Amino acid sequence: MALTLAEAERYSTNKVYAGIVEEFVRMSVVLQRVPFTEIEGNAWQYLRENAGSSAAFYDPQEVWSEGTATTTQVTVGLKILGGDVDVDNFLKATRSNYTDIEAELIAEKSKRVKFTFLDTFYYGDDSINAKEFDGLHVLVGPTSAQTINQGTGTTGAALAISNLDTLIDTVQDGPPEVLLMPKAIRRRINAYLRANGLHEQNRDDWGNMVQYYNGVPIYVDDSLVMTETVASGDYGVKTGGATGSIFACKFGTDAVFGIQNAGSISVEKIGQLETKDAMRHRIKWYVSMGLGATISLAAIDGITDAAAVS
């Protein structure tokens, strides 16, 4: 069964662990929505449908023919994400009268781990760094049928709202659950919608007031940048350019999902260090991301920070 991190926190009795999960989930729509499946072992295998089976109309007593779906076996391997926190014993003893230095340092490190996860969620590429998992840019495929390229050659272009409509339609078997984008692109969309009397707001599942487009909530993520490079009309790399991307996502084991091992995020007390007067804690997460049906994820890349057009 796949649980979000927030839901999994309810099953924990370890206060430190629960606090770390809360720190991860807070202010991140990705971690609020992505379901994580607990697995044994170091990888998860699943079948992705390539083509569905066929069906037809028949006459009475006519011979029926079988139609069989074709699938591809996909393997997603767990990756090790984490960091160490060394708490100086002297500072802990003499500077914790107003602030729990140990708790503050662990909370700060948990933020670094969260930011690293979110950056990898979008930009991870295990063909470049085998230690990390593939992010949405790799999973969607910059040259696939699920990607709309706003730019041409090495040049980006202003967002065409017609492409935003196409993006939503590209996610099949129901509309996407979210549109994820940088703040600069949301500002351009909001300006266009206000100018055309189309501004739509509503509350999301957590009671937050959220901008909507065509019934789909818009969320910004600071991990999505406006420095992406366009190469041959497609997304190239995260840095060196002046464009950004929008992702339309569905979440679930048949869509965008996560896997994890060893009870989600954990804080392990390593103990006193020999080389310095400090106690070491290790925050770690055995985690990875996968994509079930490719039709559950779509993207527009090559968008510049310019006024949106029709």
PDB file of C-alpha atoms in Angstrom:
ATOM      1  CA  MET A   1       0.000   0.000   0.000  1.00  0.00           C
ATOM      2  CA  ALA A   2       1.334   3.448  -0.917  1.00  0.00           C
ATOM      3  CA  LEU A   3       1.195   6.188   1.739  1.00  0.00           C
ATOM      4  CA  THR A   4       2.233   9.812   1.586  1.00  0.00           C
ATOM      5  CA  LEU A   5       4.917  10.844   4.047  1.00  0.00           C
ATOM      6  CA  ALA A   6       2.369  12.838   6.028  1.00  0.00           C
ATOM      7  CA  GLU A   7       0.128   9.780   6.381  1.00  0.00           C
ATOM      8  CA  ALA A   8       3.069   7.517   7.238  1.00  0.00           C
ATOM      9  CA  GLU A   9       3.980   9.881  10.095  1.00  0.00           C
ATOM     10  CA  ARG A  10       0.774   8.824  11.882  1.00  0.00           C
ATOM     11  CA  TYR A  11       2.188   5.319  12.306  1.00  0.00           C
ATOM     12  CA  SER A  12       5.384   6.509  14.024  1.00  0.00           C
ATOM     13  CA  THR A  13       5.963   6.805  17.779  1.00  0.00           C
ATOM     14  CA  ASN A  14       9.488   8.211  17.508  1.00  0.00           C
ATOM     15  CA  LYS A  15       9.220  11.961  18.165  1.00  0.00           C
ATOM     16  CA  VAL A  16      12.448  12.800  16.381  1.00  0.00           C
ATOM     17  CA  TYR A  17      11.443  10.768  13.348  1.00  0.00           C
ATOM     18  CA  ALA A  18       7.952  12.280  13.272  1.00  0.00           C
ATOM     19  CA  GLY A  19       9.417  15.776  13.526  1.00  0.00           C
ATOM     20  CA  ILE A  20      11.737  15.160  10.613  1.00  0.00           C
ATOM     21  CA  VAL A  21       8.883  13.890   8.446  1.00  0.00           C
ATOM     22  CA  GLU A  22       6.854  16.971   9.333  1.00  0.00           C
ATOM     23  CA  GLU A  23       9.792  19.170   8.368  1.00  0.00           C
ATOM     24  CA  PHE A  24      10.047  17.370   5.033  1.00  0.00           C
ATOM     25  CA  VAL A  25       6.363  17.615   4.169  1.00  0.00           C
ATOM     26  CA  ARG A  26       5.651  21.153   5.331  1.00  0.00           C
ATOM     27  CA  MET A  27       5.443  23.677   2.483  1.00  0.00           C
ATOM     28  CA  SER A  28       6.053  21.104  -0.232  1.00  0.00           C
ATOM     29  CA  VAL A  29       3.104  20.075  -2.360  1.00  0.00           C
ATOM     30  CA  VAL A  30       5.248  17.355  -3.926  1.00  0.00           C
ATOM     31  CA  LEU A  31       5.871  15.626  -0.602  1.00  0.00           C
ATOM     32  CA  GLN A  32       2.265  16.174   0.427  1.00  0.00           C
ATOM     33  CA  ARG A  33       0.965  14.343  -2.631  1.00  0.00           C
ATOM     34  CA  VAL A  34       3.521  11.789  -3.830  1.00  0.00           C
ATOM     35  CA  PRO A  35       2.635   8.312  -2.499  1.00  0.00           C
ATOM     36  CA  PHE A  36       5.544   6.203  -1.217  1.00  0.00           C
ATOM     37  CA  THR A  37       5.522   2.416  -1.274  1.00  0.00           C
ATOM     38  CA  GLU A  38       7.571   0.603   1.361  1.00  0.00           C
ATOM     39  CA  ILE A  39       9.593  -2.172  -0.277  1.00  0.00           C
ATOM     40  CA  GLU A  40      11.984  -4.888   0.821  1.00  0.00           C
ATOM     41  CA  GLY A  41      15.255  -5.232  -1.007  1.00  0.00           C
ATOM     42  CA  ASN A  42      16.981  -2.536  -3.031  1.00  0.00           C
ATOM     43  CA  ALA A  43      14.783  -2.240  -6.135  1.00  0.00           C
ATOM     44  CA  TRP A  44      11.184  -2.312  -7.327  1.00  0.00           C
ATOM     45  CA  GLN A  45      10.079  -3.978 -10.552  1.00  0.00           C
ATOM     46  CA  TYR A  46       6.776  -3.288 -12.269  1.00  0.00           C
ATOM     47  CA  LEU A  47       5.181  -3.662 -15.686  1.00  0.00           C
ATOM     48  CA  ARG A  48       4.385  -0.618 -17.834  1.00  0.00           C
ATOM     49  CA  GLU A  49       1.781  -1.102 -20.527  1.00  0.00           C
ATOM     50  CA  ASN A  50       2.982  -0.319 -24.048  1.00  0.00           C
ATOM     51  CA  ALA A  51      -0.166  -1.099 -26.010  1.00  0.00           C
ATOM     52  CA  GLY A  52      -3.570  -2.274 -24.859  1.00  0.00           C
ATOM     53  CA  SER A  53      -5.308  -5.411 -26.056  1.00  0.00           C
ATOM     54  CA  SER A  54      -7.916  -5.209 -28.803  1.00  0.00           C
ATOM     55  CA  ALA A  55     -11.676  -5.753 -28.773  1.00  0.00           C
ATOM     56  CA  ALA A  56     -14.172  -6.091 -31.612  1.00  0.00           C
ATOM     57  CA  PHE A  57     -17.782  -6.775 -32.511  1.00  0.00           C
ATOM     58  CA  TYR A  58     -18.705 -10.329 -33.598  1.00  0.00           C
ATOM     59  CA  ASP A  59     -21.500 -12.122 -35.383  1.00  0.00           C
ATOM     60  CA  PRO A  60     -23.181 -15.105 -33.732  1.00  0.00           C
ATOM     61  CA  GLN A  61     -21.028 -18.258 -33.994  1.00  0.00           C
ATOM     62  CA  GLU A  62     -18.098 -16.260 -35.387  1.00  0.00           C
ATOM     63  CA  VAL A  63     -14.612 -17.303 -34.259  1.00  0.00           C
ATOM     64  CA  TRP A  64     -13.221 -14.873 -31.714  1.00  0.00           C
ATOM     65  CA  SER A  65      -9.610 -13.698 -31.811  1.00  0.00           C
ATOM     66  CA  GLU A  66      -7.521 -12.943 -28.781  1.00  0.00           C
ATOM     67  CA  GLY A  67      -5.952  -9.542 -28.240  1.00  0.00           C
ATOM     68  CA  THR A  68      -3.048  -9.323 -25.786  1.00  0.00           C
ATOM     69  CA  ALA A  69      -1.547  -6.207 -24.248  1.00  0.00           C
ATOM     70  CA  THR A  70       2.201  -5.653 -24.497  1.00  0.00           C
ATOM     71  CA  THR A  71       4.247  -4.465 -21.528  1.00  0.00           C
ATOM     72  CA  THR A  72       7.750  -3.402 -20.568  1.00  0.00           C
ATOM     73  CA  GLN A  73       9.382  -4.406 -17.288  1.00  0.00           C
ATOM     74  CA  VAL A  74      10.735  -1.364 -15.452  1.00  0.00           C
ATOM     75  CA  THR A  75      13.170  -1.530 -12.526  1.00  0.00           C
ATOM     76  CA  VAL A  76      13.638   1.362 -10.100  1.00  0.00           C
ATOM     77  CA  GLY A  77      16.564   1.100  -7.712  1.00  0.00           C
ATOM     78  CA  LEU A  78      16.709   2.700  -4.275  1.00  0.00           C
ATOM     79  CA  LYS A  79      19.229   5.485  -3.714  1.00  0.00           C
ATOM     80  CA  ILE A  80      20.842   6.635  -0.472  1.00  0.00           C
ATOM     81  CA  LEU A  81      20.071  10.239   0.456  1.00  0.00           C
ATOM     82  CA  GLY A  82      21.188  11.838   3.687  1.00  0.00           C
ATOM     83  CA  GLY A  83      23.670  13.831   5.701  1.00  0.00           C
ATOM     84  CA  ASP A  84      25.510  13.883   9.033  1.00  0.00           C
ATOM     85  CA  VAL A  85      25.045  16.391  11.853  1.00  0.00           C
ATOM     86  CA  ASP A  86      27.865  16.856  14.372  1.00  0.00           C
ATOM     87  CA  VAL A  87      26.693  18.537  17.573  1.00  0.00           C
ATOM     88  CA  ASP A  88      29.551  20.073  19.546  1.00  0.00           C
ATOM     89  CA  ASN A  89      29.299  18.908  23.165  1.00  0.00           C
ATOM     90  CA  PHE A  90      30.576  22.183  24.598  1.00  0.00           C
ATOM     91  CA  LEU A  91      28.069  24.284  22.629  1.00  0.00           C
ATOM     92  CA  LYS A  92      25.253  21.924  23.534  1.00  0.00           C
ATOM     93  CA  ALA A  93      26.146  22.207  27.232  1.00  0.00           C
ATOM     94  CA  THR A  94      26.642  25.976  27.313  1.00  0.00           C
ATOM     95  CA  ARG A  95      24.334  27.379  24.603  1.00  0.00           C
ATOM     96  CA  SER A  96      21.105  25.379  24.986  1.00  0.00           C
ATOM     97  CA  ASN A  97      19.465  27.378  27.764  1.00  0.00           C
ATOM     98  CA  TYR A  98      17.135  29.147  25.295  1.00  0.00           C
ATOM     99  CA  THR A  99      17.474  27.051  22.137  1.00  0.00           C
ATOM    100  CA  ASP A 100      17.890  23.300  21.746  1.00  0.00           C
ATOM    101  CA  ILE A 101      20.982  23.415  19.555  1.00  0.00           C
ATOM    102  CA  GLU A 102      20.861  19.685  18.831  1.00  0.00           C
ATOM    103  CA  ALA A 103      17.246  19.870  17.622  1.00  0.00           C
ATOM    104  CA  GLU A 104      17.952  23.006  15.589  1.00  0.00           C
ATOM    105  CA  LEU A 105      20.915  21.430  13.801  1.00  0.00           C
ATOM    106  CA  ILE A 106      18.964  18.258  13.023  1.00  0.00           C
ATOM    107  CA  ALA A 107      16.058  20.346  11.689  1.00  0.00           C
ATOM    108  CA  GLU A 108      18.440  22.390   9.526  1.00  0.00           C
ATOM    109  CA  LYS A 109      20.030  19.258   8.078  1.00  0.00           C
ATOM    110  CA  SER A 110      16.589  17.809   7.361  1.00  0.00           C
ATOM    111  CA  LYS A 111      15.864  20.895   5.246  1.00  0.00           C
ATOM    112  CA  ARG A 112      19.051  20.293   3.242  1.00  0.00           C
ATOM    113  CA  VAL A 113      17.988  16.693   2.638  1.00  0.00           C
ATOM    114  CA  LYS A 114      14.513  17.850   1.611  1.00  0.00           C
ATOM    115  CA  PHE A 115      15.882  20.439  -0.810  1.00  0.00           C
ATOM    116  CA  THR A 116      18.222  17.842  -2.317  1.00  0.00           C
ATOM    117  CA  PHE A 117      15.316  15.442  -2.787  1.00  0.00           C
ATOM    118  CA  LEU A 118      13.147  18.098  -4.453  1.00  0.00           C
ATOM    119  CA  ASP A 119      15.950  19.194  -6.763  1.00  0.00           C
ATOM    120  CA  THR A 120      16.491  15.575  -7.774  1.00  0.00           C
ATOM    121  CA  PHE A 121      12.721  15.073  -8.125  1.00  0.00           C
ATOM    122  CA  TYR A 122      12.881  17.406 -11.126  1.00  0.00           C
ATOM    123  CA  TYR A 123      16.466  17.286 -12.360  1.00  0.00           C
ATOM    124  CA  GLY A 124      17.910  13.926 -11.261  1.00  0.00           C
ATOM    125  CA  ASP A 125      19.593  11.854 -13.968  1.00  0.00           C
ATOM    126  CA  ASP A 126      21.257   8.598 -12.971  1.00  0.00           C
ATOM    127  CA  SER A 127      22.984   8.397 -16.359  1.00  0.00           C
ATOM    128  CA  ILE A 128      25.002  11.439 -15.261  1.00  0.00           C
ATOM    129  CA  ASN A 129      25.179  10.666 -11.537  1.00  0.00           C
ATOM    130  CA  ALA A 130      24.492   7.001 -10.768  1.00  0.00           C
ATOM    131  CA  LYS A 131      24.052   7.849  -7.064  1.00  0.00           C
ATOM    132  CA  GLU A 132      20.759   9.682  -7.704  1.00  0.00           C
ATOM    133  CA  PHE A 133      17.393   8.687  -9.152  1.00  0.00           C
ATOM    134  CA  ASP A 134      15.800   9.971 -12.350  1.00  0.00           C
ATOM    135  CA  GLY A 135      13.694  13.104 -11.995  1.00  0.00           C
ATOM    136  CA  LEU A 136      10.669  14.293 -13.947  1.00  0.00           C
ATOM    137  CA  HIS A 137      12.701  15.715 -16.831  1.00  0.00           C
ATOM    138  CA  VAL A 138      14.189  12.283 -17.478  1.00  0.00           C
ATOM    139  CA  LEU A 139      10.997  10.347 -16.729  1.00  0.00           C
ATOM    140  CA  VAL A 140       8.880  12.400 -19.137  1.00  0.00           C
ATOM    141  CA  GLY A 141      11.566  12.398 -21.833  1.00  0.00           C
ATOM    142  CA  PRO A 142      12.316  15.772 -23.544  1.00  0.00           C
ATOM    143  CA  THR A 143      11.689  14.293 -27.004  1.00  0.00           C
ATOM    144  CA  SER A 144       8.678  12.120 -26.136  1.00  0.00           C
ATOM    145  CA  ALA A 145       5.047  12.565 -27.148  1.00  0.00           C
ATOM    146  CA  GLN A 146       4.382  13.743 -23.573  1.00  0.00           C
ATOM    147  CA  THR A 147       6.578  16.832 -23.960  1.00  0.00           C
ATOM    148  CA  ILE A 148       5.701  20.122 -25.614  1.00  0.00           C
ATOM    149  CA  ASN A 149       8.698  22.187 -26.664  1.00  0.00           C
ATOM    150  CA  GLN A 150       7.961  25.905 -26.433  1.00  0.00           C
ATOM    151  CA  GLY A 151      11.342  26.929 -27.783  1.00  0.00           C
ATOM    152  CA  THR A 152      13.139  26.189 -31.036  1.00  0.00           C
ATOM    153  CA  GLY A 153      16.794  25.337 -31.520  1.00  0.00           C
ATOM    154  CA  THR A 154      18.686  26.855 -28.595  1.00  0.00           C
ATOM    155  CA  THR A 155      16.130  29.632 -28.041  1.00  0.00           C
ATOM    156  CA  GLY A 156      13.167  29.604 -25.694  1.00  0.00           C
ATOM    157  CA  ALA A 157       9.872  31.415 -26.173  1.00  0.00           C
ATOM    158  CA  ALA A 158       7.044  32.960 -24.173  1.00  0.00           C
ATOM    159  CA  LEU A 159       4.410  30.524 -22.955  1.00  0.00           C
ATOM    160  CA  ALA A 160       1.517  30.042 -25.348  1.00  0.00           C
ATOM    161  CA  ILE A 161      -1.673  29.501 -23.339  1.00  0.00           C
ATOM    162  CA  SER A 162      -2.856  27.165 -26.092  1.00  0.00           C
ATOM    163  CA  ASN A 163       0.079  24.930 -25.184  1.00  0.00           C
ATOM    164  CA  LEU A 164      -1.053  24.967 -21.557  1.00  0.00           C
ATOM    165  CA  ASP A 165      -4.412  23.612 -22.743  1.00  0.00           C
ATOM    166  CA  THR A 166      -2.586  20.979 -24.799  1.00  0.00           C
ATOM    167  CA  LEU A 167      -0.455  20.065 -21.779  1.00  0.00           C
ATOM    168  CA  ILE A 168      -3.529  19.305 -19.675  1.00  0.00           C
ATOM    169  CA  ASP A 169      -5.022  17.216 -22.480  1.00  0.00           C
ATOM    170  CA  THR A 170      -1.748  15.310 -22.912  1.00  0.00           C
ATOM    171  CA  VAL A 171      -2.208  13.759 -19.466  1.00  0.00           C
ATOM    172  CA  GLN A 172      -4.714  11.023 -20.238  1.00  0.00           C
ATOM    173  CA  ASP A 173      -7.144   8.858 -18.280  1.00  0.00           C
ATOM    174  CA  GLY A 174      -8.361  11.873 -16.346  1.00  0.00           C
ATOM    175  CA  PRO A 175      -6.968  15.392 -15.831  1.00  0.00           C
ATOM    176  CA  PRO A 176      -3.676  16.042 -14.013  1.00  0.00           C
ATOM    177  CA  GLU A 177      -3.806  16.612 -10.285  1.00  0.00           C
ATOM    178  CA  VAL A 178      -1.365  19.534 -10.295  1.00  0.00           C
ATOM    179  CA  LEU A 179       0.546  21.921 -12.518  1.00  0.00           C
ATOM    180  CA  LEU A 180       4.072  22.461 -11.153  1.00  0.00           C
ATOM    181  CA  MET A 181       6.087  25.477 -12.300  1.00  0.00           C
ATOM    182  CA  PRO A 182       8.565  28.213 -11.267  1.00  0.00           C
ATOM    183  CA  LYS A 183       7.216  31.413  -9.732  1.00  0.00           C
ATOM    184  CA  ALA A 184       8.184  33.491 -12.781  1.00  0.00           C
ATOM    185  CA  ILE A 185       5.985  31.410 -15.092  1.00  0.00           C
ATOM    186  CA  ARG A 186       3.059  31.502 -12.652  1.00  0.00           C
ATOM    187  CA  ARG A 187       3.294  35.300 -12.594  1.00  0.00           C
ATOM    188  CA  ARG A 188       3.065  35.354 -16.386  1.00  0.00           C
ATOM    189  CA  ILE A 189       0.054  33.027 -16.379  1.00  0.00           C
ATOM    190  CA  ASN A 190      -1.687  35.073 -13.667  1.00  0.00           C
ATOM    191  CA  ALA A 191      -1.127  38.298 -15.619  1.00  0.00           C
ATOM    192  CA  TYR A 192      -2.649  36.723 -18.731  1.00  0.00           C
ATOM    193  CA  LEU A 193      -5.650  35.337 -16.840  1.00  0.00           C
ATOM    194  CA  ARG A 194      -6.358  38.634 -15.064  1.00  0.00           C
ATOM    195  CA  ALA A 195      -6.123  40.554 -18.333  1.00  0.00           C
ATOM    196  CA  ASN A 196      -8.641  38.197 -19.913  1.00  0.00           C
ATOM    197  CA  GLY A 197     -11.015  37.909 -16.950  1.00  0.00           C
ATOM    198  CA  LEU A 198     -10.162  34.242 -16.359  1.00  0.00           C
ATOM    199  CA  HIS A 199      -8.627  34.397 -12.894  1.00  0.00           C
ATOM    200  CA  GLU A 200      -9.752  31.380 -10.819  1.00  0.00           C
ATOM    201  CA  GLN A 201      -8.935  30.608  -7.190  1.00  0.00           C
ATOM    202  CA  ASN A 202     -10.094  27.950  -4.780  1.00  0.00           C
ATOM    203  CA  ARG A 203      -8.936  26.098  -1.680  1.00  0.00           C
ATOM    204  CA  ASP A 204      -6.906  22.945  -2.047  1.00  0.00           C
ATOM    205  CA  ASP A 205      -7.080  19.787   0.077  1.00  0.00           C
ATOM    206  CA  TRP A 206      -5.144  21.515   2.894  1.00  0.00           C
ATOM    207  CA  GLY A 207      -7.280  24.661   2.958  1.00  0.00           C
ATOM    208  CA  ASN A 208      -4.725  26.840   1.167  1.00  0.00           C
ATOM    209  CA  MET A 209      -5.972  29.379  -1.378  1.00  0.00           C
ATOM    210  CA  VAL A 210      -4.545  28.240  -4.712  1.00  0.00           C
ATOM    211  CA  GLN A 211      -4.641  29.569  -8.259  1.00  0.00           C
ATOM    212  CA  TYR A 212      -6.354  27.210 -10.725  1.00  0.00           C
ATOM    213  CA  TYR A 213      -6.221  26.904 -14.489  1.00  0.00           C
ATOM    214  CA  ASN A 214      -8.942  24.937 -16.253  1.00  0.00           C
ATOM    215  CA  GLY A 215      -9.816  23.268 -12.956  1.00  0.00           C
ATOM    216  CA  VAL A 216      -6.238  22.162 -12.218  1.00  0.00           C
ATOM    217  CA  PRO A 217      -4.402  23.707  -9.223  1.00  0.00           C
ATOM    218  CA  ILE A 218      -1.188  25.615  -9.934  1.00  0.00           C
ATOM    219  CA  TYR A 219       1.690  25.146  -7.504  1.00  0.00           C
ATOM    220  CA  VAL A 220       5.098  26.772  -7.600  1.00  0.00           C
ATOM    221  CA  ASP A 221       8.262  25.042  -6.470  1.00  0.00           C
ATOM    222  CA  ASP A 222      11.501  26.895  -5.831  1.00  0.00           C
ATOM    223  CA  SER A 223      13.361  23.774  -6.941  1.00  0.00           C
ATOM    224  CA  LEU A 224      12.180  24.529 -10.491  1.00  0.00           C
ATOM    225  CA  VAL A 225      14.496  27.140 -11.974  1.00  0.00           C
ATOM    226  CA  MET A 226      14.477  29.577 -14.870  1.00  0.00           C
ATOM    227  CA  THR A 227      18.031  28.739 -15.930  1.00  0.00           C
ATOM    228  CA  GLU A 228      17.291  25.630 -17.983  1.00  0.00           C
ATOM    229  CA  THR A 229      19.098  25.283 -21.289  1.00  0.00           C
ATOM    230  CA  VAL A 230      17.323  24.469 -24.547  1.00  0.00           C
ATOM    231  CA  ALA A 231      19.245  22.333 -27.049  1.00  0.00           C
ATOM    232  CA  SER A 232      17.827  21.309 -30.439  1.00  0.00           C
ATOM    233  CA  GLY A 233      14.451  22.644 -29.330  1.00  0.00           C
ATOM    234  CA  ASP A 234      14.336  20.381 -26.253  1.00  0.00           C
ATOM    235  CA  TYR A 235      15.255  20.658 -22.582  1.00  0.00           C
ATOM    236  CA  GLY A 236      18.996  20.203 -22.178  1.00  0.00           C
ATOM    237  CA  VAL A 237      20.323  20.801 -18.663  1.00  0.00           C
ATOM    238  CA  LYS A 238      19.329  22.673 -15.505  1.00  0.00           C
ATOM    239  CA  THR A 239      21.801  25.560 -15.748  1.00  0.00           C
ATOM    240  CA  GLY A 240      23.286  27.918 -18.303  1.00  0.00           C
ATOM    241  CA  GLY A 241      20.076  29.048 -19.977  1.00  0.00           C
ATOM    242  CA  ALA A 242      17.088  31.334 -19.405  1.00  0.00           C
ATOM    243  CA  THR A 243      14.055  29.066 -19.652  1.00  0.00           C
ATOM    244  CA  GLY A 244      11.848  27.009 -17.356  1.00  0.00           C
ATOM    245  CA  SER A 245       9.333  24.174 -17.516  1.00  0.00           C
ATOM    246  CA  ILE A 246       5.799  23.286 -16.430  1.00  0.00           C
ATOM    247  CA  PHE A 247       4.901  19.744 -15.362  1.00  0.00           C
ATOM    248  CA  ALA A 248       1.390  18.299 -15.347  1.00  0.00           C
ATOM    249  CA  CYS A 249       1.275  15.310 -12.984  1.00  0.00           C
ATOM    250  CA  LYS A 250      -0.929  12.594 -11.648  1.00  0.00           C
ATOM    251  CA  PHE A 251       0.223  10.752  -8.533  1.00  0.00           C
ATOM    252  CA  GLY A 252      -0.190   7.102  -7.640  1.00  0.00           C
ATOM    253  CA  THR A 253       1.381   3.702  -8.182  1.00  0.00           C
ATOM    254  CA  ASP A 254       0.186   3.859 -11.800  1.00  0.00           C
ATOM    255  CA  ALA A 255       1.473   7.426 -12.185  1.00  0.00           C
ATOM    256  CA  VAL A 256       4.258   9.383 -10.421  1.00  0.00           C
ATOM    257  CA  PHE A 257       5.179   7.534  -7.212  1.00  0.00           C
ATOM    258  CA  GLY A 258       7.994   7.013  -4.742  1.00  0.00           C
ATOM    259  CA  ILE A 259       9.562   3.958  -3.157  1.00  0.00           C
ATOM    260  CA  GLN A 260      11.436   3.760   0.117  1.00  0.00           C
ATOM    261  CA  ASN A 261      12.951   1.254   2.509  1.00  0.00           C
ATOM    262  CA  ALA A 262      13.709   1.039   6.243  1.00  0.00           C
ATOM    263  CA  GLY A 263      10.713   2.992   7.488  1.00  0.00           C
ATOM    264  CA  SER A 264      11.031   6.223   5.546  1.00  0.00           C
ATOM    265  CA  ILE A 265      13.308   9.018   6.816  1.00  0.00           C
ATOM    266  CA  SER A 266      15.274   8.132   9.926  1.00  0.00           C
ATOM    267  CA  VAL A 267      17.619   9.791  12.397  1.00  0.00           C
ATOM    268  CA  GLU A 268      20.397   7.518  13.611  1.00  0.00           C
ATOM    269  CA  LYS A 269      22.598   8.438  16.576  1.00  0.00           C
ATOM    270  CA  ILE A 270      26.109   7.442  15.514  1.00  0.00           C
ATOM    271  CA  GLY A 271      27.702   8.380  18.824  1.00  0.00           C
ATOM    272  CA  GLN A 272      30.635  10.350  20.180  1.00  0.00           C
ATOM    273  CA  LEU A 273      33.387  11.088  17.671  1.00  0.00           C
ATOM    274  CA  GLU A 274      37.004  10.182  18.345  1.00  0.00           C
ATOM    275  CA  THR A 275      38.551  13.117  16.502  1.00  0.00           C
ATOM    276  CA  LYS A 276      36.467  15.913  18.055  1.00  0.00           C
ATOM    277  CA  ASP A 277      34.279  16.609  21.069  1.00  0.00           C
ATOM    278  CA  ALA A 278      30.954  16.123  19.313  1.00  0.00           C
ATOM    279  CA  MET A 279      28.016  13.775  18.928  1.00  0.00           C
ATOM    280  CA  ARG A 280      27.131  12.659  15.383  1.00  0.00           C
ATOM    281  CA  HIS A 281      23.608  12.079  14.095  1.00  0.00           C
ATOM    282  CA  ARG A 282      22.841  10.718  10.625  1.00  0.00           C
ATOM    283  CA  ILE A 283      19.683  11.618   8.730  1.00  0.00           C
ATOM    284  CA  LYS A 284      19.102   9.103   5.937  1.00  0.00           C
ATOM    285  CA  TRP A 285      16.476   8.067   3.468  1.00  0.00           C
ATOM    286  CA  TYR A 286      16.605   5.061   1.131  1.00  0.00           C
ATOM    287  CA  VAL A 287      14.420   6.451  -1.627  1.00  0.00           C
ATOM    288  CA  SER A 288      13.714   6.606  -5.344  1.00  0.00           C
ATOM    289  CA  MET A 289      11.049   7.757  -7.797  1.00  0.00           C
ATOM    290  CA  GLY A 290       9.233   5.943 -10.553  1.00  0.00           C
ATOM    291  CA  LEU A 291       6.652   6.499 -13.275  1.00  0.00           C
ATOM    292  CA  GLY A 292       3.858   4.005 -13.887  1.00  0.00           C
ATOM    293  CA  ALA A 293       1.887   4.948 -16.989  1.00  0.00           C
ATOM    294  CA  THR A 294       3.772   7.441 -19.138  1.00  0.00           C
ATOM    295  CA  ILE A 295       0.465   9.157 -20.002  1.00  0.00           C
ATOM    296  CA  SER A 296       0.180  10.357 -16.384  1.00  0.00           C
ATOM    297  CA  LEU A 297       2.998  12.906 -16.793  1.00  0.00           C
ATOM    298  CA  ALA A 298       3.538  15.685 -19.330  1.00  0.00           C
ATOM    299  CA  ALA A 299       5.692  18.807 -19.614  1.00  0.00           C
ATOM    300  CA  ILE A 300       6.256  22.050 -21.465  1.00  0.00           C
ATOM    301  CA  ASP A 301       9.902  23.133 -21.632  1.00  0.00           C
ATOM    302  CA  GLY A 302      11.722  26.102 -23.157  1.00  0.00           C
ATOM    303  CA  ILE A 303       9.506  28.788 -21.536  1.00  0.00           C
ATOM    304  CA  THR A 304      11.057  32.240 -21.116  1.00  0.00           C
ATOM    305  CA  ASP A 305      10.148  34.897 -18.544  1.00  0.00           C
ATOM    306  CA  ALA A 306       8.054  36.896 -20.996  1.00  0.00           C
ATOM    307  CA  ALA A 307       4.388  37.826 -21.233  1.00  0.00           C
ATOM    308  CA  ALA A 308       2.247  34.787 -22.062  1.00  0.00           C
ATOM    309  CA  VAL A 309       0.495  34.804 -25.414  1.00  0.00           C
ATOM    310  CA  SER A 310      -2.591  33.112 -26.753  1.00  0.00           C
TER     311      SER A 310
END
